[in-house]
Short mmCIF file of C-alpha atoms and ligand atoms in Angstrom, two decimals:
data_model
loop_
_atom_site.label_atom_id
_atom_site.label_comp_id
_atom_site.label_asym_id
_atom_site.label_seq_id
_atom_site.Cartn_x
_atom_site.Cartn_y
_atom_site.Cartn_z
CA UNK O 1 86.76 122.51 149.34
CA UNK O 2 90.50 122.94 149.73
CA UNK O 3 92.44 119.74 149.13
CA UNK O 4 96.04 118.93 149.99
CA UNK O 5 98.31 116.84 147.78
CA UNK O 6 98.62 114.58 150.84
CA UNK O 7 94.92 113.79 150.43
CA UNK O 8 95.73 112.52 146.94
CA UNK O 9 99.03 110.75 147.79
CA UNK O 10 98.23 108.67 150.89
CA UNK O 11 99.82 105.57 152.37
CA UNK O 12 97.36 102.70 152.70
CA UNK O 13 96.78 99.03 151.99
CA UNK O 14 95.42 97.23 148.96
CA UNK O 15 93.56 96.28 147.02
CA UNK O 16 91.28 99.33 146.60
CA UNK O 17 91.15 102.89 147.87
CA UNK O 18 87.39 103.23 147.32
CA UNK O 19 86.43 99.68 148.34
CA UNK O 20 89.05 98.98 151.03
CA UNK O 21 90.53 102.21 152.44
CA UNK O 22 87.33 104.30 152.28
CA UNK O 23 85.19 101.64 154.01
CA UNK O 24 87.87 101.17 156.66
CA UNK O 25 87.85 104.93 157.31
CA UNK O 26 84.03 104.98 157.40
CA UNK O 27 83.80 102.04 159.82
CA UNK O 28 86.33 103.63 162.15
CA UNK O 29 84.43 106.92 161.99
CA UNK O 30 81.22 105.12 163.02
CA UNK O 31 83.08 103.56 165.95
CA UNK O 32 84.48 106.98 166.93
CA UNK O 33 80.99 108.48 166.73
CA UNK O 34 79.69 105.78 169.10
CA UNK O 35 82.44 106.66 171.54
CA UNK O 36 81.94 110.42 171.21
CA UNK O 37 78.20 110.09 171.86
CA UNK O 38 78.80 107.99 174.99
CA UNK O 39 77.20 104.91 173.45
CA UNK O 40 80.17 102.61 173.12
CA UNK O 41 79.70 100.88 176.49
CA UNK O 42 76.07 99.99 175.63
CA UNK O 43 76.77 98.34 172.29
CA UNK O 44 75.91 94.63 172.16
CA UNK O 45 75.91 94.08 168.38
CA UNK O 46 77.04 95.97 165.27
CA UNK O 47 75.92 95.47 161.68
CA UNK O 48 76.82 96.87 158.29
CA UNK O 49 75.01 96.92 154.97
CA UNK O 50 76.69 97.62 151.64
CA UNK O 51 75.03 99.11 148.56
CA UNK O 52 75.72 99.69 144.85
CA UNK O 53 79.25 99.10 143.63
CA UNK O 54 80.45 98.24 147.15
CA UNK O 55 77.94 95.38 147.20
CA UNK O 56 78.72 94.32 143.62
CA UNK O 57 82.50 94.06 143.94
CA UNK O 58 83.04 94.38 147.69
CA UNK O 59 84.02 90.75 148.20
CA UNK O 60 86.72 90.85 145.53
CA UNK O 61 87.93 94.23 146.78
CA UNK O 62 88.10 93.04 150.44
CA UNK O 63 85.48 95.57 151.61
CA UNK O 64 84.17 93.11 154.21
CA UNK O 65 87.64 92.70 155.71
CA UNK O 66 88.25 96.46 155.70
CA UNK O 67 84.99 97.14 157.55
CA UNK O 68 85.83 94.76 160.37
CA UNK O 69 89.32 96.21 160.71
CA UNK O 70 87.93 99.74 160.69
CA UNK O 71 85.39 98.96 163.42
CA UNK O 72 88.30 97.65 165.48
CA UNK O 73 89.93 101.07 165.01
CA UNK O 74 92.47 100.31 162.29
CA UNK O 75 93.45 103.00 159.78
CA UNK O 76 94.74 102.37 156.24
CA UNK O 77 98.07 104.12 156.81
CA UNK O 78 98.72 102.43 160.17
CA UNK O 79 97.41 98.88 159.75
CA UNK O 80 100.12 96.22 159.68
CA UNK O 81 99.38 93.94 156.66
CA UNK O 82 101.15 91.06 158.44
CA UNK O 83 98.65 91.16 161.36
CA UNK O 84 95.48 91.38 159.29
CA UNK O 85 94.86 87.65 158.82
CA UNK O 86 95.18 86.88 162.54
CA UNK O 87 92.76 89.69 163.44
CA UNK O 88 90.16 88.54 160.92
CA UNK O 89 90.52 84.90 162.02
CA UNK O 90 89.85 85.94 165.63
CA UNK O 91 86.73 87.92 164.66
CA UNK O 92 85.46 84.97 162.64
CA UNK O 93 86.14 82.41 165.35
CA UNK O 94 84.66 84.53 168.18
CA UNK O 95 81.73 86.04 166.24
CA UNK O 96 82.73 89.21 168.04
CA UNK O 97 84.52 92.47 167.26
CA UNK O 98 86.53 94.58 169.66
CA UNK O 99 85.30 98.07 168.77
CA UNK O 100 88.21 100.56 168.75
CA UNK O 101 90.13 97.87 170.65
CA UNK O 102 88.04 98.83 173.72
CA UNK O 103 84.62 97.22 173.69
CA UNK O 104 83.46 93.75 172.54
CA UNK O 105 80.34 93.54 170.34
CA UNK O 106 78.69 90.61 168.60
CA UNK O 107 79.28 90.46 164.86
CA UNK O 108 78.06 87.45 162.90
CA UNK O 109 79.35 87.98 159.38
CA UNK O 110 76.53 85.96 157.74
CA UNK O 111 73.83 88.02 159.47
CA UNK O 112 75.46 91.35 160.24
CA UNK O 113 77.31 92.08 156.97
CA UNK O 114 74.83 92.28 154.10
CA UNK O 115 75.44 93.04 150.41
CA UNK O 116 72.49 94.74 148.67
CA UNK O 117 73.43 94.27 145.01
CA UNK O 118 70.29 95.89 143.61
CA UNK O 119 69.90 98.84 145.98
CA UNK O 120 71.53 102.27 146.23
CA UNK O 121 71.75 104.88 148.96
CA UNK O 122 70.86 108.40 147.75
CA UNK O 123 74.18 110.28 147.51
CA UNK O 124 76.65 107.91 145.76
CA UNK O 125 76.95 104.38 144.40
CA UNK O 126 79.45 103.34 147.10
CA UNK O 127 77.05 103.42 150.08
CA UNK O 128 77.36 101.89 153.58
CA UNK O 129 74.93 101.83 156.50
CA UNK O 130 76.20 101.01 159.99
CA UNK O 131 73.97 100.11 162.94
CA UNK O 132 74.70 99.56 166.63
CA UNK O 133 72.22 97.76 168.89
CA UNK O 134 72.02 97.32 172.65
CA UNK O 135 71.43 94.04 174.53
CA UNK O 136 67.63 94.42 174.15
CA UNK O 137 67.96 94.81 170.38
CA UNK O 138 67.15 98.53 170.53
CA UNK O 139 68.94 100.72 167.99
CA UNK O 140 71.57 102.97 169.54
CA UNK O 141 72.93 104.62 166.39
CA UNK O 142 72.52 104.32 162.62
CA UNK O 143 74.82 106.20 160.23
CA UNK O 144 75.35 106.19 156.49
CA UNK O 145 78.65 106.84 154.76
CA UNK O 146 79.85 106.92 151.18
CA UNK O 147 83.27 106.00 149.83
CA UNK O 148 83.77 108.59 147.08
CA UNK O 149 87.12 107.51 145.63
CA UNK O 150 90.79 107.62 146.58
CA UNK O 151 89.98 106.71 150.22
CA UNK O 152 87.84 109.85 150.68
CA UNK O 153 84.69 109.37 152.74
CA UNK O 154 81.50 111.44 152.91
CA UNK O 155 78.80 111.16 155.59
CA UNK O 156 75.03 111.28 155.11
CA UNK O 157 75.12 115.09 155.30
CA UNK O 158 77.70 115.40 152.50
CA UNK O 159 80.60 116.16 154.88
CA UNK O 160 84.01 114.46 154.73
CA UNK O 161 84.91 113.61 158.33
CA UNK O 162 87.87 111.35 157.61
CA UNK O 163 89.98 113.50 155.31
CA UNK O 164 92.49 116.27 155.79
CA UNK O 165 90.34 118.98 154.19
CA UNK O 166 91.50 122.43 155.08
CA UNK O 167 89.82 125.77 155.09
CA UNK O 168 90.36 127.59 151.83
CA UNK O 169 91.82 130.51 153.76
CA UNK O 170 94.74 128.34 154.90
CA UNK O 171 96.21 128.22 151.44
CA UNK O 172 97.56 131.28 149.63
CA UNK O 173 96.53 130.04 146.16
CA UNK O 174 92.98 128.72 145.97
CA UNK O 175 92.35 127.51 142.43
CA UNK O 176 89.30 125.72 141.09
CA UNK O 177 90.57 124.69 137.67
CA UNK O 178 93.70 124.52 135.51
CA UNK O 179 93.11 127.91 133.92
CA UNK O 180 93.08 129.60 137.35
CA UNK O 181 96.11 127.60 138.41
CA UNK O 182 98.11 128.67 135.36
CA UNK O 183 97.01 132.30 135.72
CA UNK O 184 97.97 132.44 139.41
CA UNK O 185 101.35 130.94 138.62
CA UNK O 186 101.93 133.47 135.82
CA UNK O 187 100.79 136.41 137.96
CA UNK O 188 103.18 135.44 140.74
CA UNK O 189 106.11 134.33 138.59
CA UNK O 190 105.95 130.77 139.96
CA UNK O 191 106.51 127.36 138.45
CA UNK O 192 103.56 125.03 139.13
CA UNK O 193 105.41 122.93 141.73
CA UNK O 194 106.44 126.16 143.51
CA UNK O 195 102.82 127.28 143.71
CA UNK O 196 101.67 123.89 145.04
CA UNK O 197 104.53 123.99 147.56
CA UNK O 198 103.41 127.43 148.75
CA UNK O 199 99.97 125.98 149.46
CA UNK O 200 101.35 122.97 151.31
CA UNK O 201 103.62 125.15 153.46
CA UNK O 202 100.70 127.26 154.69
CA UNK O 203 100.76 125.39 158.01
CA UNK O 204 104.19 123.73 158.08
CA UNK O 205 107.74 124.33 156.89
CA UNK O 206 109.14 123.68 153.44
CA UNK O 207 111.52 121.19 154.98
CA UNK O 208 108.60 119.24 156.45
CA UNK O 209 106.76 119.12 153.14
CA UNK O 210 109.88 117.98 151.30
CA UNK O 211 110.46 115.35 153.99
CA UNK O 212 106.90 114.04 153.69
CA UNK O 213 107.19 113.86 149.90
CA UNK O 214 110.50 111.99 150.04
CA UNK O 215 108.91 109.64 152.59
CA UNK O 216 105.98 109.08 150.20
CA UNK O 217 108.52 108.20 147.52
CA UNK O 218 110.36 105.80 149.85
CA UNK O 219 107.05 103.96 150.55
CA UNK O 220 106.42 103.76 146.79
CA UNK O 221 109.95 102.49 146.17
CA UNK O 222 109.70 99.92 148.98
CA UNK O 223 106.47 98.70 147.40
CA UNK O 224 108.26 98.28 144.07
CA UNK O 225 111.07 96.35 145.76
CA UNK O 226 108.66 94.02 147.61
CA UNK O 227 106.82 93.37 144.39
CA UNK O 228 110.07 92.56 142.56
CA UNK O 229 110.99 89.98 145.18
CA UNK O 230 107.59 88.31 145.72
CA UNK O 231 106.63 85.14 143.85
CA UNK O 232 103.52 82.98 143.84
CA UNK O 233 99.81 83.28 143.22
CA UNK O 234 97.71 86.35 144.01
CA UNK O 235 94.72 85.96 146.37
CA UNK O 236 91.32 85.15 144.88
CA UNK O 237 89.58 82.62 142.68
CA UNK O 238 91.39 83.66 139.50
CA UNK O 239 94.69 82.27 140.82
CA UNK O 240 96.66 84.89 138.85
CA UNK O 241 100.42 84.23 139.00
CA UNK O 242 102.71 87.12 139.89
CA UNK O 243 104.92 88.15 136.96
CA UNK O 244 107.10 91.00 138.22
CA UNK O 245 109.78 88.94 140.01
CA UNK O 246 110.50 86.72 137.01
CA UNK O 247 110.60 89.64 134.58
CA UNK O 248 112.89 91.52 136.96
CA UNK O 249 115.35 88.61 137.11
CA UNK O 250 115.43 88.45 133.32
CA UNK O 251 116.08 92.19 133.04
CA UNK O 252 118.87 92.09 135.62
CA UNK O 253 120.46 89.10 133.88
CA UNK O 254 120.37 91.00 130.58
CA UNK O 255 122.54 93.79 132.02
CA UNK O 256 122.01 97.55 131.65
CA UNK O 257 120.43 98.42 128.34
CA UNK O 258 118.55 101.67 127.92
CA UNK O 259 116.61 100.21 125.00
CA UNK O 260 114.81 98.05 127.59
CA UNK O 261 113.29 101.09 129.29
CA UNK O 262 109.73 99.98 128.52
CA UNK O 263 110.37 96.58 130.13
CA UNK O 264 111.70 98.31 133.24
CA UNK O 265 108.72 100.64 133.48
CA UNK O 266 106.41 97.65 132.98
CA UNK O 267 108.07 95.63 135.73
CA UNK O 268 107.92 98.49 138.25
CA UNK O 269 104.22 99.07 137.58
CA UNK O 270 103.44 95.34 137.70
CA UNK O 271 105.35 95.05 140.98
CA UNK O 272 103.28 97.77 142.68
CA UNK O 273 99.94 96.50 141.47
CA UNK O 274 100.72 92.89 142.35
CA UNK O 275 101.52 94.12 145.86
CA UNK O 276 98.25 96.05 145.88
CA UNK O 277 96.30 92.98 144.74
CA UNK O 278 97.90 91.02 147.58
CA UNK O 279 96.73 93.57 150.16
CA UNK O 280 100.19 95.11 150.63
CA UNK O 281 101.17 98.65 151.59
CA UNK O 282 100.87 101.13 148.70
CA UNK O 283 100.45 104.86 148.10
CA UNK O 284 97.19 106.00 146.50
CA UNK O 285 98.11 107.95 143.37
CA UNK O 286 95.29 108.86 143.13
CA UNK O 287 93.79 105.42 143.96
CA UNK O 288 94.98 101.93 144.84
CA UNK O 289 93.87 100.39 141.55
CA UNK O 290 96.03 102.93 139.72
CA UNK O 291 98.81 103.01 142.33
CA UNK O 292 101.55 101.71 140.00
CA UNK O 293 101.73 104.52 137.45
CA UNK O 294 103.21 107.41 139.43
CA UNK O 295 105.88 105.16 141.09
CA UNK O 296 106.83 103.48 137.80
CA UNK O 297 107.22 106.80 135.99
CA UNK O 298 109.10 108.36 138.90
CA UNK O 299 111.42 105.33 138.98
CA UNK O 300 111.93 105.80 135.22
CA UNK O 301 112.97 109.40 135.91
CA UNK O 302 115.48 108.26 138.54
CA UNK O 303 116.96 105.39 136.54
CA UNK O 304 117.04 106.81 133.04
CA UNK O 305 117.34 110.62 133.38
CA UNK O 306 120.93 111.71 134.09
CA UNK O 307 119.83 114.92 135.86
CA UNK O 308 117.60 113.04 138.34
CA UNK O 309 117.84 114.21 141.97
CA UNK O 310 115.76 114.66 145.12
CA UNK O 311 114.56 118.09 143.96
CA UNK O 312 113.17 116.38 140.88
CA UNK O 313 111.32 113.83 143.03
CA UNK O 314 109.77 116.66 145.04
CA UNK O 315 108.77 118.62 141.93
CA UNK O 316 107.36 115.46 140.36
CA UNK O 317 105.12 114.68 143.35
CA UNK O 318 104.06 118.29 143.96
CA UNK O 319 102.98 118.60 140.33
CA UNK O 320 101.34 115.18 140.12
CA UNK O 321 99.46 115.89 143.35
CA UNK O 322 98.36 119.30 142.07
CA UNK O 323 96.96 117.75 138.89
CA UNK O 324 95.17 115.10 140.96
CA UNK O 325 93.48 117.89 142.93
CA UNK O 326 92.07 119.33 139.68
CA UNK O 327 90.40 115.99 138.86
CA UNK O 328 89.10 115.59 142.38
CA UNK O 329 87.58 119.09 142.33
CA UNK O 330 86.11 119.06 138.85
CA UNK O 331 85.22 115.42 138.19
CA UNK O 332 85.93 112.36 140.32
CA UNK O 333 88.71 109.87 140.98
CA UNK O 334 86.27 107.04 141.67
CA UNK O 335 86.09 104.09 139.27
CA UNK O 336 82.53 103.55 140.47
CA UNK O 337 81.61 107.02 139.14
CA UNK O 338 83.94 107.53 136.16
CA UNK O 339 85.08 104.05 135.11
CA UNK O 340 88.81 103.41 134.84
CA UNK O 341 89.41 106.78 133.14
CA UNK O 342 88.93 108.21 136.67
CA UNK O 343 91.66 105.96 138.08
CA UNK O 344 94.26 104.86 135.51
CA UNK O 345 93.42 107.85 133.30
CA UNK O 346 93.93 110.34 136.14
CA UNK O 347 97.10 108.57 137.30
CA UNK O 348 98.47 108.75 133.74
CA UNK O 349 97.70 112.47 133.59
CA UNK O 350 99.31 113.06 137.01
CA UNK O 351 102.44 111.09 136.12
CA UNK O 352 102.82 112.78 132.73
CA UNK O 353 102.66 116.20 134.38
CA UNK O 354 105.00 115.09 137.18
CA UNK O 355 107.63 113.80 134.78
CA UNK O 356 107.44 116.89 132.59
CA UNK O 357 107.83 119.05 135.69
CA UNK O 358 110.85 117.10 136.98
CA UNK O 359 112.44 117.49 133.55
CA UNK O 360 112.11 121.28 133.70
CA UNK O 361 109.02 121.82 131.53
CA UNK O 362 107.29 125.21 131.41
CA UNK O 363 103.92 125.51 133.15
CA UNK O 364 102.19 125.35 129.76
CA UNK O 365 104.10 122.19 128.80
CA UNK O 366 103.14 120.60 132.13
CA UNK O 367 99.48 121.38 131.51
CA UNK O 368 99.85 119.95 128.00
CA UNK O 369 101.40 116.74 129.35
CA UNK O 370 98.55 116.30 131.82
CA UNK O 371 95.99 116.91 129.08
CA UNK O 372 97.57 114.36 126.70
CA UNK O 373 97.74 111.84 129.54
CA UNK O 374 93.98 111.98 129.97
CA UNK O 375 92.88 112.60 126.37
CA UNK O 376 93.93 109.12 125.33
CA UNK O 377 92.30 107.40 128.28
CA UNK O 378 88.85 108.94 127.73
CA UNK O 379 86.13 106.29 127.85
CA UNK O 380 88.27 103.71 129.64
CA UNK O 381 85.89 101.35 131.44
CA UNK O 382 86.19 99.54 134.75
CA UNK O 383 85.42 95.83 134.37
CA UNK O 384 87.56 93.83 136.81
CA UNK O 385 87.12 90.07 136.38
CA UNK O 386 85.57 88.44 139.46
CA UNK O 387 85.61 91.84 141.16
CA UNK O 388 89.32 91.42 141.87
CA UNK O 389 91.70 94.35 141.34
CA UNK O 390 93.88 92.16 139.12
CA UNK O 391 92.68 91.78 135.51
CA UNK O 392 92.80 94.19 133.74
CA UNK O 393 94.08 96.43 136.55
CA UNK O 394 97.66 95.20 137.04
CA UNK O 395 98.65 95.23 133.37
CA UNK O 396 96.69 98.42 132.78
CA UNK O 397 99.04 100.27 135.13
CA UNK O 398 102.00 99.22 132.98
CA UNK O 399 100.22 100.51 129.88
CA UNK O 400 99.27 103.74 131.65
CA UNK O 401 102.87 104.31 132.73
CA UNK O 402 104.24 104.02 129.21
CA UNK O 403 101.49 106.34 127.98
CA UNK O 404 102.40 108.89 130.66
CA UNK O 405 106.06 108.92 129.61
CA UNK O 406 105.04 109.39 125.99
CA UNK O 407 102.67 112.23 126.95
CA UNK O 408 105.47 114.02 128.83
CA UNK O 409 107.88 113.58 125.93
CA UNK O 410 105.37 114.91 123.40
CA UNK O 411 104.64 117.92 125.58
CA UNK O 412 108.34 118.64 126.09
CA UNK O 413 108.89 118.60 122.30
CA UNK O 414 106.23 121.29 121.93
CA UNK O 415 105.99 124.88 123.12
CA UNK O 416 102.99 124.39 125.40
CA UNK O 417 100.44 125.61 122.82
CA UNK O 418 97.74 123.04 122.08
CA UNK O 419 94.11 122.78 120.99
CA UNK O 420 92.46 120.93 123.90
CA UNK O 421 92.94 122.43 127.35
CA UNK O 422 93.32 120.37 130.51
CA UNK O 423 90.05 121.85 131.82
CA UNK O 424 88.26 120.77 128.64
CA UNK O 425 89.56 117.22 128.88
CA UNK O 426 88.64 116.99 132.58
CA UNK O 427 85.11 118.18 131.74
CA UNK O 428 84.98 115.62 128.93
CA UNK O 429 86.08 112.85 131.26
CA UNK O 430 83.41 113.88 133.73
CA UNK O 431 80.63 113.93 131.13
CA UNK O 432 81.81 110.61 129.68
CA UNK O 433 81.78 109.07 133.14
CA UNK O 434 78.26 110.29 133.82
CA UNK O 435 77.07 108.91 130.46
CA UNK O 436 78.80 105.54 130.98
CA UNK O 437 76.59 102.57 131.79
CA UNK O 438 76.91 101.40 135.39
CA UNK O 439 77.93 98.02 133.94
CA UNK O 440 81.34 99.57 133.29
CA UNK O 441 81.75 101.36 136.61
CA UNK O 442 83.23 98.91 139.12
CA UNK O 443 80.27 96.54 139.18
CA UNK O 444 81.85 93.63 137.25
CA UNK O 445 78.61 93.40 135.25
CA UNK O 446 80.10 94.24 131.85
CA UNK O 447 83.19 94.07 129.64
CA UNK O 448 85.93 91.59 130.50
CA UNK O 449 84.12 90.70 133.71
CA UNK O 450 81.32 88.99 131.75
CA UNK O 451 83.22 87.83 128.66
CA UNK O 452 86.03 85.99 130.43
CA UNK O 453 85.16 82.91 132.49
CA UNK O 454 86.25 83.33 136.13
CA UNK O 455 88.03 80.00 136.35
S1 SF4 D 1 89.60 98.44 136.02
FE1 SF4 D 1 90.60 100.38 136.64
S2 SF4 D 1 89.07 101.47 137.89
FE2 SF4 D 1 88.43 99.30 137.76
S3 SF4 D 1 89.26 98.31 139.60
FE3 SF4 D 1 90.76 98.03 137.92
S4 SF4 D 1 92.17 99.80 138.10
FE4 SF4 D 1 90.35 100.30 139.34
#
């Protein structure tokens, strides 16, 4: 499988890439399949069943809302967060969906949207089964999909219909692991971001890729700004108060002081993840739950590094995206498969590598930064209280951001030589994730989720 950095860094809405964006993509794909097979006009009722982690934490992660929006044809990168409530209120009041905005079909949420907490579908813990029935109650189409992390979707045959996968031949440098990536870069005299750029320009111009990356950054930055200005209580039964706006006001009132850099990084990460928890527009990096780390560290680069410039932003995102691809290929970026090491841990590794790259690190130092960023997140569990992507998720992004900066700084102080390779730490993360009890993999059946009362 050949993956683009734009599969890793995608615009979408909160609160979860695996439990919100992926299900929305899957539901839309089911609707498109109905249309393609000429069945859309015959549909009288649609139904959806959720399995595994999607059933366990789907309510808190807004999976139910995402499914209805997806069946109506919405896509994570296009949906307007300000119109979502009105759409959902209409579906609820009418007991009816408008499939792809073209065809009405009955949809009674109590009967047609079922959560099977104790059942799994065969290929992955995040399973969904969609059904369409005609007016006589006969089945027109049944399809199963899986949300496999970061908004990626896989169908019942193991294919990924809703991603931008390319043919390996499209890209000049097809690497499967970090060792191959480093070797190809050395053989061709390229810095890592140059090699990733060469791959991304296989079917478009360098100017277009740079433009897309700067646009990705502007969406991240806008998310930070919205988070810094938004007050109040986050959605859900925990009634968690937003903190970023108050902290931001205190920092601004204190005037410029570089010794406050940790507070600034904290507030940027908190701002993004509060926006994500509120269902706002974010960029997966590599997931929604971990969406604050890359923006907070990139903002740190821009505010605190005197040499910061647009070229640095581009190098940062190319490198971070390239590291994310390594995790996607060799392990997983799904909290339901790997625990939080697959989300916050991967984001920390990506951001560490991105920052090192923007600061002019050698390829070996970049690989070292990425490795340090993951090594000290190994074993990190996923245990969101009440199934909401809020506690520990929001604060955890602030911690992951600081760790990423430290990892980049340690790597830059070295010469790139180190004992544990990035490939070894990715393999370790993968094995640790497979060994981890499902209680700690986005089910809210262990850890903080059971030791902290919900209200
Ligand atoms: S604990 Fe980590 S993996 Fe789990 S929902 Fe929160 S951010 Fe995602």
